[in-house]
Coordinates of C-alpha atoms (C1' of nucleotides) in Angstrom, one line a residue:
Chain A
M1 CA -18.9 -25.5 2.7
S2 CA -15.3 -26.5 2.2
L3 CA -12.5 -25.4 4.4
R4 CA -11.1 -23.5 1.4
D5 CA -14.3 -21.5 1.2
D6 CA -14.3 -20.9 4.9
I7 CA -10.8 -19.5 4.7
L8 CA -11.8 -17.2 1.9
V9 CA -14.9 -16.0 3.7
E10 CA -13.0 -15.3 6.9
S11 CA -10.0 -13.7 5.4
R12 CA -12.1 -11.4 3.3
D13 CA -14.1 -10.5 6.4
M14 CA -10.8 -9.8 8.3
L15 CA -9.4 -7.9 5.4
I16 CA -12.5 -5.7 5.2
K17 CA -12.9 -5.2 8.9
Q18 CA -9.3 -4.8 10.0
G19 CA -7.4 -3.9 6.9
F20 CA -4.6 -5.4 4.9
G21 CA -1.9 -4.9 7.4
K22 CA -3.6 -6.9 10.2
V23 CA -4.4 -10.0 8.3
S24 CA -2.2 -12.9 9.2
M25 CA -2.3 -16.6 8.4
R26 CA -2.3 -17.5 12.0
K27 CA -5.3 -15.3 12.8
I28 CA -7.3 -16.6 9.8
A29 CA -6.5 -20.1 11.0
K30 CA -7.8 -19.4 14.4
K31 CA -11.0 -17.9 13.0
V32 CA -11.7 -21.1 11.1
N33 CA -10.6 -23.3 13.9
V34 CA -7.7 -25.0 12.1
S35 CA -4.0 -24.9 12.4
A36 CA -2.2 -22.2 10.4
T37 CA -0.4 -24.7 8.3
S38 CA -3.7 -26.1 7.0
I39 CA -4.2 -23.0 5.0
Y40 CA -1.2 -24.0 2.9
L41 CA -3.0 -27.1 1.8
H42 CA -5.5 -25.0 0.0
F43 CA -3.4 -22.0 -1.0
K44 CA 0.2 -21.9 -2.1
N45 CA 1.0 -19.0 0.2
K46 CA -0.4 -15.8 1.6
D47 CA -0.1 -14.0 -1.8
D48 CA -2.0 -16.8 -3.4
L49 CA -4.8 -16.5 -0.9
L50 CA -4.9 -12.7 -1.3
L51 CA -5.0 -13.1 -5.1
A52 CA -8.1 -15.3 -4.7
L53 CA -9.7 -12.4 -2.8
V54 CA -8.7 -9.9 -5.5
E55 CA -10.3 -12.1 -8.1
S56 CA -13.6 -12.2 -6.4
S57 CA -13.6 -8.5 -5.7
I58 CA -12.9 -7.8 -9.3
E59 CA -15.9 -9.9 -10.1
K60 CA -18.1 -7.9 -7.8
L61 CA -17.0 -4.7 -9.4
S62 CA -17.4 -6.2 -12.8
D63 CA -21.0 -7.3 -12.0
A64 CA -21.8 -3.8 -10.6
L65 CA -20.7 -2.2 -13.9
K66 CA -22.3 -4.8 -16.1
D67 CA -25.6 -4.1 -14.5
Q68 CA -25.5 -0.6 -15.8
M69 CA -25.0 -1.8 -19.4
V70 CA -28.5 -3.0 -20.2
S71 CA -29.7 0.4 -21.1
S72 CA -29.9 1.7 -24.6
D73 CA -28.9 5.2 -23.8
D74 CA -26.6 7.3 -25.9
P75 CA -22.9 6.9 -25.3
V76 CA -22.5 9.9 -23.2
A77 CA -25.2 8.8 -20.8
K78 CA -23.7 5.3 -20.8
L79 CA -20.3 6.6 -19.9
E80 CA -21.8 8.7 -17.2
K81 CA -23.6 5.7 -15.7
M82 CA -20.5 3.7 -15.8
A83 CA -18.5 6.4 -14.0
N84 CA -21.3 6.8 -11.4
S85 CA -21.4 3.1 -10.6
F86 CA -17.7 2.8 -10.5
L87 CA -17.4 5.6 -8.0
K88 CA -20.4 4.3 -6.1
F89 CA -18.9 0.9 -5.8
A90 CA -15.6 2.3 -4.6
I91 CA -17.2 4.5 -2.0
E92 CA -19.7 2.0 -0.8
N93 CA -17.2 -0.9 -0.6
P94 CA -14.0 0.9 0.1
Q95 CA -12.1 -2.1 1.5
E96 CA -13.4 -4.4 -1.3
Y97 CA -12.3 -1.8 -3.8
E98 CA -8.9 -1.5 -2.2
I99 CA -8.4 -5.2 -2.4
I100 CA -8.4 -4.9 -6.1
Y101 CA -5.6 -2.5 -6.1
M102 CA -3.7 -4.1 -3.2
V103 CA -1.6 -6.6 -5.1
R104 CA 0.9 -5.3 -7.6
H105 CA 0.8 -7.1 -10.8
E106 CA 4.6 -7.1 -11.3
E107 CA 5.0 -8.9 -8.0
M108 CA 3.1 -11.9 -9.3
P109 CA 4.3 -12.7 -12.8
K110 CA 3.8 -16.3 -11.7
Y111 CA 0.1 -16.1 -11.7
P112 CA -1.8 -16.9 -14.9
K113 CA -3.0 -13.9 -16.8
E114 CA -6.4 -15.5 -17.3
K115 CA -7.2 -14.5 -13.7
F116 CA -7.3 -10.9 -14.9
E117 CA -9.4 -11.7 -17.9
Q118 CA -12.5 -10.4 -16.1
I119 CA -10.9 -6.9 -15.7
R120 CA -9.8 -6.9 -19.3
K121 CA -13.4 -7.5 -20.3
I122 CA -14.5 -4.4 -18.4
Y123 CA -12.0 -2.4 -20.3
E124 CA -13.2 -3.8 -23.6
M125 CA -16.8 -2.9 -22.6
L126 CA -15.7 0.7 -21.9
A127 CA -13.8 0.8 -25.1
E128 CA -16.9 -0.3 -26.9
I129 CA -18.9 2.6 -25.5
I130 CA -16.2 5.0 -26.4
R131 CA -15.9 3.6 -29.9
E132 CA -19.7 4.1 -30.4
G133 CA -19.4 7.7 -29.2
Q134 CA -16.4 8.2 -31.5
E135 CA -18.4 7.0 -34.5
N136 CA -21.3 9.3 -33.6
K137 CA -18.8 12.1 -33.4
L138 CA -19.7 12.6 -29.7
F139 CA -16.3 11.7 -28.4
Q140 CA -13.0 13.0 -29.6
V141 CA -10.5 10.2 -28.9
E142 CA -7.5 8.7 -30.7
D143 CA -7.7 5.1 -29.5
P144 CA -10.9 3.8 -27.8
L145 CA -9.1 1.1 -25.8
M146 CA -6.4 3.5 -24.6
S147 CA -9.1 6.0 -23.7
A148 CA -10.9 3.3 -21.7
Y149 CA -7.7 2.9 -19.7
T150 CA -7.3 6.6 -19.2
L151 CA -10.9 6.9 -18.1
W152 CA -10.5 4.1 -15.6
A153 CA -7.3 5.5 -14.3
Q154 CA -8.8 8.9 -13.8
L155 CA -11.8 7.4 -12.0
H156 CA -9.4 5.4 -9.9
G157 CA -7.5 8.5 -8.9
V158 CA -10.7 10.2 -7.8
A159 CA -11.9 7.2 -5.9
S160 CA -8.6 6.5 -4.3
V161 CA -8.1 10.1 -3.0
V162 CA -11.5 9.9 -1.3
I163 CA -11.1 6.4 0.1
S164 CA -7.7 7.0 1.6
K165 CA -8.9 10.2 3.1
R166 CA -6.5 12.4 1.3
L167 CA -9.1 15.0 0.5
D168 CA -8.9 18.4 2.0
T169 CA -11.3 18.7 5.0
R170 CA -12.8 21.8 3.4
I171 CA -14.0 19.8 0.5
P172 CA -17.2 17.6 0.8
S173 CA -16.4 14.3 -0.9
G174 CA -19.8 13.9 -2.6
E175 CA -19.5 17.2 -4.4
F176 CA -15.8 16.4 -5.2
M177 CA -16.7 13.2 -6.9
S178 CA -19.6 14.6 -8.9
Q179 CA -17.5 17.5 -10.0
A180 CA -14.6 15.2 -10.8
K181 CA -16.9 12.9 -12.8
N182 CA -18.1 15.9 -14.8
H183 CA -14.5 17.0 -15.6
I184 CA -13.6 13.5 -16.6
I185 CA -16.5 13.0 -19.0
Q186 CA -16.1 16.5 -20.3
G187 CA -12.5 15.6 -21.2
F188 CA -13.8 13.0 -23.8
I189 CA -16.5 15.1 -25.4
T190 CA -16.0 16.6 -28.8
Q191 CA -15.7 20.3 -28.7
K192 CA -15.1 23.4 -30.8
T193 CA -12.1 25.1 -29.4
P194 CA -13.2 28.3 -27.6
V195 CA -12.7 31.6 -29.3
Chain B
M1 CA 26.2 14.1 9.5
S2 CA 24.1 12.9 12.4
L3 CA 23.0 9.4 13.0
R4 CA 19.4 10.5 12.4
D5 CA 20.4 11.7 8.9
D6 CA 22.3 8.5 8.2
I7 CA 19.2 6.5 9.1
L8 CA 17.1 8.6 6.8
V9 CA 19.5 8.4 3.9
E10 CA 19.9 4.6 4.2
S11 CA 16.3 3.8 4.7
R12 CA 15.3 6.0 1.8
D13 CA 17.9 4.2 -0.3
M14 CA 16.6 0.9 0.8
L15 CA 13.0 1.8 0.2
I16 CA 13.9 3.0 -3.3
K17 CA 16.1 0.0 -4.2
Q18 CA 14.2 -2.8 -2.5
G19 CA 10.7 -1.5 -2.1
F20 CA 8.5 -0.9 0.9
G21 CA 8.0 -4.5 1.9
K22 CA 11.6 -5.3 2.4
V23 CA 12.6 -2.4 4.6
S24 CA 13.1 -3.5 8.2
M25 CA 14.5 -1.7 11.3
R26 CA 17.1 -4.3 11.7
K27 CA 18.4 -4.0 8.2
I28 CA 18.5 -0.3 8.3
A29 CA 20.4 -0.6 11.6
K30 CA 22.9 -2.9 10.1
K31 CA 23.5 -0.6 7.1
V32 CA 24.3 2.3 9.4
N33 CA 26.3 0.1 11.8
V34 CA 24.2 0.5 14.8
S35 CA 21.9 -1.6 16.9
A36 CA 18.3 -1.8 15.8
T37 CA 17.1 -0.2 19.0
S38 CA 19.2 2.8 18.4
I39 CA 16.8 3.9 15.7
Y40 CA 14.1 4.3 18.4
L41 CA 16.2 7.0 20.0
H42 CA 15.7 9.1 16.9
F43 CA 12.3 8.0 15.7
K44 CA 9.3 7.0 17.7
N45 CA 8.7 3.9 15.6
K46 CA 8.8 2.6 12.1
D47 CA 5.8 4.6 11.0
D48 CA 7.4 7.8 12.3
L49 CA 10.6 7.0 10.3
L50 CA 8.6 6.4 7.2
L51 CA 6.6 9.6 7.7
A52 CA 9.9 11.5 7.7
L53 CA 10.6 10.0 4.3
V54 CA 7.2 10.9 3.0
E55 CA 7.8 14.5 4.1
S56 CA 11.0 14.8 2.1
S57 CA 9.5 13.1 -0.9
I58 CA 6.7 15.5 -0.9
E59 CA 9.2 18.3 -0.8
K60 CA 11.0 16.9 -3.8
L61 CA 7.8 16.7 -5.8
S62 CA 6.9 20.2 -4.6
D63 CA 10.2 21.6 -5.8
A64 CA 9.8 19.9 -9.2
L65 CA 6.4 21.5 -9.7
K66 CA 7.4 24.9 -8.4
D67 CA 10.2 25.0 -10.9
Q68 CA 7.6 25.0 -13.6
M69 CA 5.8 28.1 -12.2
V70 CA 8.3 30.7 -13.1
S71 CA 6.9 31.1 -16.6
S72 CA 4.4 33.7 -17.5
D73 CA 2.4 31.5 -19.9
D74 CA -1.3 31.5 -20.2
P75 CA -3.2 29.3 -17.7
V76 CA -3.8 26.4 -20.1
A77 CA -0.1 26.2 -20.9
K78 CA 0.7 26.5 -17.2
L79 CA -1.6 23.6 -16.3
E80 CA -0.1 21.6 -19.1
K81 CA 3.4 22.2 -17.8
M82 CA 2.3 21.2 -14.3
A83 CA 0.7 18.0 -15.5
N84 CA 3.8 17.2 -17.5
S85 CA 6.2 17.6 -14.7
F86 CA 3.9 15.8 -12.3
L87 CA 3.8 12.8 -14.5
K88 CA 7.5 13.1 -15.3
F89 CA 8.4 13.1 -11.6
A90 CA 6.2 10.1 -11.0
I91 CA 7.6 8.1 -13.8
E92 CA 11.2 9.1 -13.3
N93 CA 11.1 8.5 -9.5
P94 CA 8.5 5.8 -9.1
Q95 CA 9.6 4.7 -5.7
E96 CA 10.0 8.2 -4.5
Y97 CA 6.5 8.9 -5.8
E98 CA 5.0 5.9 -4.2
I99 CA 6.5 6.9 -0.8
I100 CA 4.2 9.9 -0.9
Y101 CA 1.1 7.7 -1.2
M102 CA 2.4 4.9 1.0
V103 CA 1.1 6.1 4.3
R104 CA -2.6 6.5 4.8
H105 CA -3.5 9.8 6.5
E106 CA -6.2 8.2 8.6
E107 CA -3.7 5.9 10.1
M108 CA -1.7 8.7 11.5
P109 CA -4.1 11.1 13.1
K110 CA -1.4 11.6 15.8
Y111 CA 0.9 13.4 13.4
P112 CA 0.8 17.2 13.2
K113 CA -1.1 18.5 10.2
E114 CA 1.6 21.0 9.5
K115 CA 3.7 18.2 8.1
F116 CA 1.4 18.2 5.1
E117 CA 1.5 22.0 4.8
Q118 CA 3.8 21.6 1.8
I119 CA 1.3 19.5 -0.1
R120 CA -1.5 21.9 0.6
K121 CA 0.6 24.7 -0.8
I122 CA 0.9 22.9 -4.1
Y123 CA -2.9 22.6 -4.2
E124 CA -3.3 26.3 -3.6
M125 CA -0.8 26.9 -6.4
L126 CA -2.9 24.8 -8.8
A127 CA -6.0 26.4 -7.6
E128 CA -4.5 29.8 -8.4
I129 CA -3.8 28.8 -12.0
I130 CA -7.3 27.5 -12.4
R131 CA -8.8 30.6 -10.9
E132 CA -6.8 32.7 -13.4
G133 CA -8.1 30.6 -16.2
Q134 CA -11.6 30.9 -14.8
E135 CA -11.4 34.6 -14.8
N136 CA -10.2 34.6 -18.4
K137 CA -13.1 32.3 -19.3
L138 CA -10.6 29.7 -20.4
F139 CA -11.6 27.2 -17.8
Q140 CA -15.1 26.2 -16.8
V141 CA -15.0 25.2 -13.2
E142 CA -17.2 25.6 -10.1
D143 CA -14.6 25.8 -7.4
P144 CA -11.0 26.3 -8.3
L145 CA -9.7 24.6 -5.1
M146 CA -11.9 21.6 -5.6
S147 CA -10.8 21.4 -9.2
A148 CA -7.2 21.5 -8.2
Y149 CA -8.0 18.4 -6.1
T150 CA -9.7 16.6 -9.0
L151 CA -6.9 17.5 -11.3
W152 CA -4.3 16.0 -9.0
A153 CA -6.5 13.0 -8.3
Q154 CA -6.8 12.3 -12.0
L155 CA -3.1 12.7 -12.6
H156 CA -2.4 10.4 -9.7
G157 CA -4.6 7.8 -11.1
V158 CA -2.8 7.9 -14.4
A159 CA 0.6 7.9 -12.8
S160 CA -0.3 5.1 -10.4
V161 CA -1.6 2.8 -13.1
V162 CA 1.6 3.1 -15.0
I163 CA 3.9 2.8 -12.0
S164 CA 2.2 -0.3 -10.6
K165 CA 2.3 -1.9 -14.1
R166 CA -1.4 -2.2 -14.4
L167 CA -1.5 -1.0 -18.0
D168 CA -2.5 -3.4 -20.7
T169 CA 0.7 -4.6 -22.4
R170 CA -0.8 -3.6 -25.8
I171 CA -0.7 0.1 -24.7
P172 CA 2.6 2.0 -24.7
S173 CA 2.9 3.9 -21.5
G174 CA 4.3 7.1 -23.0
E175 CA 1.3 7.5 -25.4
F176 CA -1.0 6.6 -22.6
M177 CA 0.2 9.3 -20.4
S178 CA 0.2 12.0 -23.0
Q179 CA -3.3 11.0 -24.1
A180 CA -4.5 10.9 -20.6
K181 CA -3.0 14.3 -19.9
N182 CA -4.9 15.7 -22.9
H183 CA -8.2 14.3 -21.7
I184 CA -7.6 15.7 -18.3
I185 CA -6.8 19.2 -19.4
Q186 CA -9.6 19.1 -21.9
G187 CA -12.0 18.4 -19.1
F188 CA -11.3 21.8 -17.7
I189 CA -11.5 23.8 -20.8
T190 CA -14.5 25.9 -21.5
Q191 CA -16.5 24.6 -24.5
K192 CA -19.6 25.1 -26.5
T193 CA -21.6 22.0 -26.3
P194 CA -21.5 20.1 -29.6
V195 CA -24.5 20.2 -31.9
Chain C
dA1 C1' -6.0 -56.7 3.9
dA2 C1' -2.6 -53.6 2.0
dT3 C1' -1.7 -49.4 0.3
dA4 C1' -2.1 -44.8 -1.4
dT5 C1' -3.9 -40.3 -0.8
dA6 C1' -5.8 -36.5 1.4
dA7 C1' -6.5 -33.5 5.3
dC8 C1' -4.8 -32.3 9.1
dT9 C1' -1.3 -31.7 13.2
dT10 C1' 2.9 -30.0 16.0
dA11 C1' 7.5 -28.3 16.1
dA12 C1' 10.7 -25.4 14.4
dC13 C1' 13.4 -21.8 11.6
dG14 C1' 14.4 -17.3 10.8
dC15 C1' 12.4 -13.2 10.3
dT16 C1' 9.8 -8.9 12.2
dG17 C1' 8.7 -4.4 15.5
dT18 C1' 9.2 -3.0 20.0
dT19 C1' 10.3 -2.8 25.1
dA20 C1' 13.0 -3.1 29.2
dA21 C1' 17.1 -2.9 31.5
dC22 C1' 21.6 -1.6 31.5
dC23 C1' 26.1 1.1 30.6
dA24 C1' 29.2 4.7 29.2
dT25 C1' 30.1 9.5 28.3
dG26 C1' 30.0 14.3 29.1
dC27 C1' 27.7 18.5 31.1
dT28 C1' 25.8 20.9 35.1
dT29 C1' 25.0 21.9 39.7
dT30 C1' 26.3 21.7 44.4
Chain D
dA1 C1' 36.2 17.9 43.1
dA2 C1' 31.8 15.2 43.8
dA3 C1' 27.2 14.1 42.6
dG4 C1' 23.6 14.0 39.6
dC5 C1' 21.6 13.8 35.3
dA6 C1' 20.7 13.7 30.3
dT7 C1' 22.3 11.7 25.9
dG8 C1' 23.2 8.0 22.9
dG9 C1' 24.3 3.8 22.7
dT10 C1' 24.1 -1.5 24.0
dT11 C1' 22.1 -6.6 24.7
dA12 C1' 18.4 -9.6 25.8
dA13 C1' 13.9 -10.7 25.4
dC14 C1' 8.8 -10.9 24.0
dA15 C1' 5.3 -11.8 21.0
dG16 C1' 4.0 -12.2 16.5
dC17 C1' 4.9 -13.2 11.6
dG18 C1' 5.3 -16.6 7.0
dT19 C1' 6.7 -20.8 5.9
dT20 C1' 8.7 -25.7 5.9
dA21 C1' 9.4 -30.4 7.5
dA22 C1' 7.9 -34.2 9.5
dG23 C1' 4.5 -36.9 11.6
dT24 C1' -0.5 -38.5 12.3
dT25 C1' -5.0 -40.1 11.1
dA26 C1' -8.9 -41.2 8.4
dT27 C1' -10.8 -42.3 4.1
dA28 C1' -10.8 -44.4 -0.6
dT29 C1' -8.7 -47.7 -3.9
dT30 C1' -6.8 -51.8 -5.3

DNA sequence: AATATAACTTAACGCTGTTAACCATGCTTT
DNA sequence: AAAGCATGGTTAACAGCGTTAAGTTATATT
């Protein structure tokens, strides 16, 4: 395994175990038995290294979601599965999930957009499900792609409140997420306005 | 005005203008014409200072939402107004909004819970609206307080994706938010399952 | 054999949060 | 009035940070 890979492995481990604030170039270097400056031979700077971690976390999430897509269920069930595995991934890999949202896109205009191609593909996938539901008159949406983004944003909000422990102690997080998921899906479903 | 207040004013200003990463004790000190260590006479440490900022940002948001509560509209309209002003606040005061979500609760178990009383009150307020709608059979929810949390979480997800510029460039953020708001509210409304 | 390139090092710069020790001022108690 | 003490400030210093510049050493190419 190359030094570059060692750095990635160790820094991811450090990020997951100790959190974002405690990761430093010097500590990573010590872990892989190399001088701190050596890292700069493989990564432009700290941000660049972190971005590499973001990328691979996105890939993990992407894989977790894709696995759910093999089924030939109806769109509602598909969406539900997606929502489930999204939340499951976030809760089971909280640090991994947080890595994805760690770096602000605006702070890295220098980085090639292709790096985020993967995440765009997930959105397209969601949009496809929604489009299918729209055609079957199951979902009531204006623009499937936009709805894919709102769906994800809603799910992210739910995941993030749980992960960052902002939930009221009176509320069990499992029920919260399942309840939230229902509300979110419900929000897309076609309905006759109540009397 | 006391030095403590000066520090708060300047550090808030710095936080809003330059962002979280660029705020340092020394820079704040320079701005208020005092040595860096003097800040420690008024705040335990940097986290403590930031928490004071969080508190007052929460109060601002809380005020913005409370202002919407005077009306005697029906629950649906009320919820819509709340959602609108929540998103409006977030978009118009992005840095202020981010301050609220900056500090992780788990990282500050030392701080008194009463500090977050204000935010809890907002939740109770939302829960009250939802409870009202529930009794009028307008909303279909299990637990109004839990639903208040899911509502907020979803709104936060939407606000956060816009603020941190994660939205696809093809999607106009105004429409995105309005669309998302509709989905979110829709998710609470009682409905007859479609045929 | 000479040279280029790659992978690494040490030393240093200018930041950072935070602590320790010190000093002046003004209030309280003797 | 003298002594003591709390308050609000100071400077100096520590350890750690990201990053750069310059130097070294080994390997591959010509």
